[in-house]
Coordinates of C-alpha atoms in Angstrom, one line a residue:
X217 CA -5.9 55.4 -51.2
X218 CA -2.9 55.8 -53.6
X219 CA 0.3 54.1 -52.6
X220 CA 3.8 55.4 -53.2
X221 CA 7.1 54.0 -51.9
X222 CA 8.8 56.9 -50.1
X223 CA 12.2 57.3 -48.4
X224 CA 10.4 58.0 -45.2
X225 CA 8.6 54.6 -45.4
X226 CA 11.8 52.8 -46.3
X227 CA 13.6 54.3 -43.4
X228 CA 10.8 53.4 -41.0
X229 CA 10.8 49.8 -42.4
X230 CA 14.6 49.6 -42.0
X231 CA 14.2 50.5 -38.3
X232 CA 11.4 47.9 -38.0
X233 CA 13.7 45.2 -39.4
X234 CA 16.3 46.2 -36.8
X235 CA 13.8 46.0 -34.0
X236 CA 12.8 42.6 -35.3
X237 CA 16.5 41.6 -34.8
X238 CA 17.1 40.8 -38.4
X239 CA 20.8 40.4 -39.2
X240 CA 22.6 43.4 -40.7
X241 CA 23.1 41.4 -43.9
X242 CA 19.4 40.6 -44.2
X243 CA 18.5 44.2 -43.6
X244 CA 20.9 45.4 -46.2
X245 CA 19.6 42.8 -48.7
X246 CA 15.9 43.8 -48.1
X247 CA 16.6 47.5 -48.5
X248 CA 18.6 46.9 -51.6
X249 CA 15.8 44.8 -53.1
X250 CA 13.2 47.4 -52.2
X251 CA 15.2 50.3 -53.7
X252 CA 15.3 48.2 -56.9
X253 CA 11.5 48.2 -56.9
X254 CA 11.4 51.9 -56.0
X255 CA 13.7 52.8 -59.0
X256 CA 11.4 50.8 -61.3
X257 CA 8.3 52.6 -60.1
X258 CA 9.9 56.1 -60.1
X259 CA 7.1 58.5 -59.4
X260 CA 4.4 56.1 -60.4
X261 CA 1.7 54.8 -58.0
X262 CA 2.2 51.2 -56.7
X263 CA -0.6 48.9 -57.8
X264 CA -1.0 45.1 -58.2
X265 CA -0.8 45.5 -62.0
X266 CA 2.5 47.4 -61.6
X267 CA 3.8 44.6 -59.4
X268 CA 2.8 41.9 -61.9
X269 CA 4.5 43.9 -64.7
X270 CA 7.6 44.3 -62.5
X271 CA 7.6 40.5 -61.9
X272 CA 7.4 39.8 -65.6
X273 CA 10.1 42.4 -66.4
X274 CA 12.5 40.6 -64.0
X275 CA 11.6 37.2 -65.5
X276 CA 12.2 38.4 -69.1
X277 CA 15.6 39.9 -68.1
X278 CA 18.6 37.7 -68.6
X279 CA 20.3 39.3 -65.6
X280 CA 18.6 37.3 -62.9
X281 CA 17.9 33.7 -62.0
X282 CA 14.4 32.8 -60.8
X283 CA 15.7 32.2 -57.3
X284 CA 17.0 35.8 -57.2
X285 CA 13.8 37.2 -58.6
X286 CA 11.9 35.3 -55.9
X287 CA 14.1 36.9 -53.2
X288 CA 13.2 40.4 -54.7
X289 CA 9.5 39.6 -54.6
X290 CA 9.7 38.2 -51.1
X291 CA 11.4 41.4 -49.9
X292 CA 8.6 43.4 -51.5
X293 CA 5.8 41.2 -50.1
X294 CA 7.3 41.6 -46.5
X295 CA 7.4 45.4 -47.0
X296 CA 3.7 45.4 -48.2
X297 CA 2.7 43.4 -45.1
X298 CA 4.4 46.0 -42.9
X299 CA 2.6 48.8 -44.8
X300 CA -0.8 47.0 -44.8
X301 CA -0.7 46.9 -48.7
X302 CA -1.8 43.3 -48.8
X303 CA -3.5 43.6 -52.2
X304 CA -0.2 44.5 -53.9
X305 CA 1.5 41.2 -53.0
X306 CA 2.4 38.8 -55.8
X307 CA 3.2 35.1 -55.9
X308 CA 6.8 34.0 -56.3
X309 CA 7.8 31.7 -59.1
X310 CA 7.7 27.9 -58.4
X311 CA 11.1 26.5 -59.0
X312 CA 11.9 22.8 -59.0
X313 CA 15.0 22.0 -56.9
X314 CA 18.1 21.2 -58.9
X315 CA 19.0 17.6 -58.7
X316 CA 22.7 18.3 -59.2
X317 CA 25.0 21.2 -58.9
X318 CA 26.2 22.8 -62.2
X319 CA 29.9 22.5 -62.7
X320 CA 30.4 26.3 -63.0
X321 CA 29.2 26.7 -59.4
X322 CA 31.3 23.9 -57.9
X323 CA 34.6 25.0 -56.2
X324 CA 36.8 22.0 -55.9
X325 CA 39.4 21.4 -53.2
X326 CA 42.2 21.7 -55.7
X327 CA 40.9 25.1 -56.8
X328 CA 40.5 26.3 -53.3
X329 CA 44.2 25.3 -52.6
X330 CA 45.2 27.3 -55.7
X331 CA 43.4 30.4 -54.3
X332 CA 45.1 30.1 -51.0
X333 CA 48.5 29.6 -52.6
X334 CA 48.0 32.5 -55.1
X335 CA 47.0 34.8 -52.2
X336 CA 50.1 33.9 -50.2
X337 CA 52.4 34.3 -53.2
X338 CA 50.9 37.7 -53.9
X339 CA 51.6 38.9 -50.4
X340 CA 48.0 38.7 -49.4
X341 CA 48.7 36.8 -46.2
X342 CA 45.6 38.1 -44.4
X343 CA 43.4 37.0 -47.3
X344 CA 45.1 33.6 -47.5
X345 CA 44.3 33.0 -43.8
X346 CA 40.8 34.3 -44.1
X347 CA 40.2 31.7 -46.9
X348 CA 41.5 28.9 -44.8
X349 CA 39.6 30.1 -41.7
X350 CA 36.2 30.1 -43.5
X351 CA 36.9 26.8 -45.3
X352 CA 38.3 24.9 -42.4
X353 CA 35.6 25.9 -39.9
X354 CA 32.5 26.2 -42.2
X355 CA 31.5 29.6 -40.8
X356 CA 29.6 32.3 -42.8
X357 CA 31.5 35.3 -44.0
X358 CA 29.3 37.4 -41.7
X359 CA 30.6 35.3 -38.7
X360 CA 34.2 36.0 -39.4
X361 CA 34.3 38.9 -36.9
X362 CA 33.5 36.3 -34.2
X363 CA 36.9 34.6 -34.7
X364 CA 38.5 36.5 -31.9
X365 CA 41.8 36.5 -30.2
X366 CA 40.4 34.8 -27.0
X367 CA 38.5 32.3 -29.1
X368 CA 41.6 31.3 -31.1
X369 CA 43.6 30.8 -27.8
X370 CA 40.9 28.5 -26.5
X371 CA 40.5 26.7 -29.8
X372 CA 36.8 27.4 -29.8
X373 CA 34.9 30.3 -31.4
X374 CA 31.6 31.4 -29.9
X375 CA 29.4 32.2 -32.9
X376 CA 26.1 34.1 -32.6
X377 CA 24.1 34.5 -35.9
X378 CA 20.4 34.6 -36.8
X379 CA 19.3 34.5 -33.2
X380 CA 21.3 31.3 -32.5
X381 CA 24.5 30.7 -30.6
X382 CA 26.8 27.8 -31.4
X383 CA 30.4 26.8 -30.7
X384 CA 32.8 26.2 -33.6
X385 CA 36.0 24.2 -33.1
X386 CA 39.1 25.7 -34.6
X387 CA 41.3 22.8 -36.0
X388 CA 44.8 22.6 -34.5
X389 CA 46.7 23.4 -37.7
X390 CA 44.5 26.5 -38.3
X391 CA 44.8 27.5 -34.6
X392 CA 48.6 27.4 -34.9
X393 CA 48.5 29.7 -38.0
X394 CA 46.1 32.1 -36.4
X395 CA 48.2 32.3 -33.2
X396 CA 51.3 33.2 -35.3
X397 CA 49.3 35.8 -37.2
X398 CA 48.0 37.3 -33.9
X399 CA 51.5 37.5 -32.6
X400 CA 52.9 39.1 -35.7
X401 CA 50.1 41.7 -35.6
X402 CA 50.4 42.3 -31.9
X403 CA 46.7 41.7 -31.3
X404 CA 45.5 41.5 -27.7
X405 CA 41.7 41.2 -28.1
X406 CA 38.8 41.5 -30.4
X407 CA 38.4 40.1 -34.0
X408 CA 41.5 38.5 -35.5
X409 CA 40.9 40.0 -38.9
X410 CA 40.9 43.8 -38.4
X411 CA 41.3 46.9 -40.4
X412 CA 44.0 49.5 -39.5
X413 CA 41.2 51.3 -37.6
X414 CA 40.7 48.2 -35.4
X415 CA 37.3 47.3 -37.0
X416 CA 36.4 43.9 -38.4
X417 CA 37.3 43.6 -42.1
X418 CA 34.5 44.4 -44.5
X419 CA 32.9 41.5 -46.3
X420 CA 32.7 43.4 -49.6
X421 CA 36.5 44.0 -49.5
X422 CA 37.1 40.3 -48.9
X423 CA 34.9 39.4 -51.9
X424 CA 36.7 41.9 -54.1
X425 CA 40.1 40.5 -53.0
X426 CA 39.0 37.0 -53.7
X427 CA 37.9 38.0 -57.2
X428 CA 41.2 39.8 -57.8
X429 CA 43.3 36.6 -57.3
X430 CA 41.2 34.3 -59.6
X431 CA 43.3 35.0 -62.7
X432 CA 46.6 34.3 -60.9
X433 CA 45.1 31.1 -59.4
X434 CA 43.7 29.9 -62.7
X435 CA 40.2 29.6 -61.2
X436 CA 37.0 30.7 -62.9
X437 CA 35.7 33.9 -61.3
X438 CA 32.1 32.8 -61.0
X439 CA 33.2 30.0 -58.7
X440 CA 34.9 32.3 -56.2
X441 CA 32.9 33.9 -53.5
X442 CA 33.0 33.4 -49.7
X443 CA 29.9 31.2 -49.4
X444 CA 31.4 28.7 -51.7
X445 CA 34.1 28.0 -49.2
X446 CA 31.4 27.1 -46.7
X447 CA 29.9 24.7 -49.3
X448 CA 33.3 23.1 -49.8
X449 CA 33.6 22.6 -46.0
X450 CA 30.1 21.0 -46.0
X451 CA 30.9 18.6 -48.8
X452 CA 34.3 17.6 -47.3
X453 CA 32.7 17.0 -43.9
X454 CA 29.8 15.0 -45.3
X455 CA 32.1 12.8 -47.4
X456 CA 33.8 11.7 -44.2
X457 CA 30.9 11.6 -41.7
X458 CA 27.8 10.9 -43.9
X459 CA 25.8 12.4 -41.1
X460 CA 23.6 15.2 -42.4
X461 CA 22.0 16.0 -39.0
X462 CA 25.4 16.5 -37.4
X463 CA 26.5 18.6 -40.4
X464 CA 23.3 20.8 -40.0
X465 CA 24.3 21.4 -36.4
X466 CA 27.9 22.3 -37.3
X467 CA 26.7 24.7 -40.0
X468 CA 24.1 26.3 -37.7
X469 CA 21.1 25.2 -39.9
X470 CA 17.7 24.8 -38.3
X471 CA 16.4 22.9 -41.3
X472 CA 18.1 19.9 -42.8
X473 CA 16.6 20.8 -46.2
X474 CA 18.9 23.8 -46.2
X475 CA 21.9 21.5 -45.5
X476 CA 21.0 19.2 -48.4
X477 CA 21.7 22.1 -50.8
X478 CA 25.3 22.2 -49.5
X479 CA 26.0 18.5 -50.2
X480 CA 24.4 18.3 -53.7
X481 CA 26.4 16.2 -56.2
X482 CA 27.9 17.9 -59.2
X483 CA 26.7 17.2 -62.8
X484 CA 29.7 15.0 -63.5
X485 CA 29.1 13.0 -60.3
X486 CA 25.4 12.6 -61.1
X487 CA 26.2 11.5 -64.6
X488 CA 28.6 8.8 -63.3
X489 CA 25.9 7.6 -60.9
X490 CA 23.4 7.2 -63.8
X491 CA 26.0 5.4 -66.0
X492 CA 27.0 3.1 -63.1
X493 CA 23.4 1.9 -62.9
X494 CA 24.0 -0.1 -66.1
X495 CA 20.5 0.4 -67.5
X496 CA 21.7 1.0 -71.1
X497 CA 22.9 -2.0 -73.2
X498 CA 26.6 -1.7 -74.1
X499 CA 25.9 -3.6 -77.4
X500 CA 25.1 -1.5 -80.5
X501 CA 22.3 -3.2 -82.4
X502 CA 21.7 -2.7 -86.1
X503 CA 18.1 -1.4 -86.3
X504 CA 18.1 -0.9 -90.1

């Protein structure tokens, strides 16, 4: 039986993901990845050979890292499971874990402070406070809507994400700033960060606003995205506590291996550790 990816099948699969209680962000990601495959196939029939060719096309492209390609393939494989097209599934690429974090990915505390200052100086007070809220609590950008008026008043946010509930403490200095913001906006209930239509601010708009202030802040654009603020929180927390299990609980991770990614040393830090080992002689010897 010939196989084609149709809009009807995609719509049914999207409903299936919703009934499986996947997060809105996960559903959006899967559907975006599947439409990428659908665009590649066009009107062609789906076969295992086509999937292997698609996999190699993605690998040959300089647009995507292997980790991103694997996420595309995972989305496709999950859809094939749903459709019963098991013979079309392909293996993901095996990727060795990075020992250290590349410098271009590492947002430092000084750079974060420049972003907050630049946002404030440009009159982007809401953005400035959003940056501080994410970085000072370690929440995901998708959890920002659960920083509510009532939660700020109590100093504790009730977060529900990926089927898990946890409580997140709001530091006193941040609570004070949020209460002032709430008072200025005349908010009585609901999310602290709202649009004019009383809806939670859109994550894509936050991302765009963050990118827009990079030049004024003097921070490289590729370092600036909401999840990097969560990474900075994790690194700062771990430097004080050195307790990865507790950090995993704070971040809402079920697997400590996920938490390890957040506290990875940078390339410069890794180099200093290697040099500190003293395994290379400092004396230059004449070998001629």
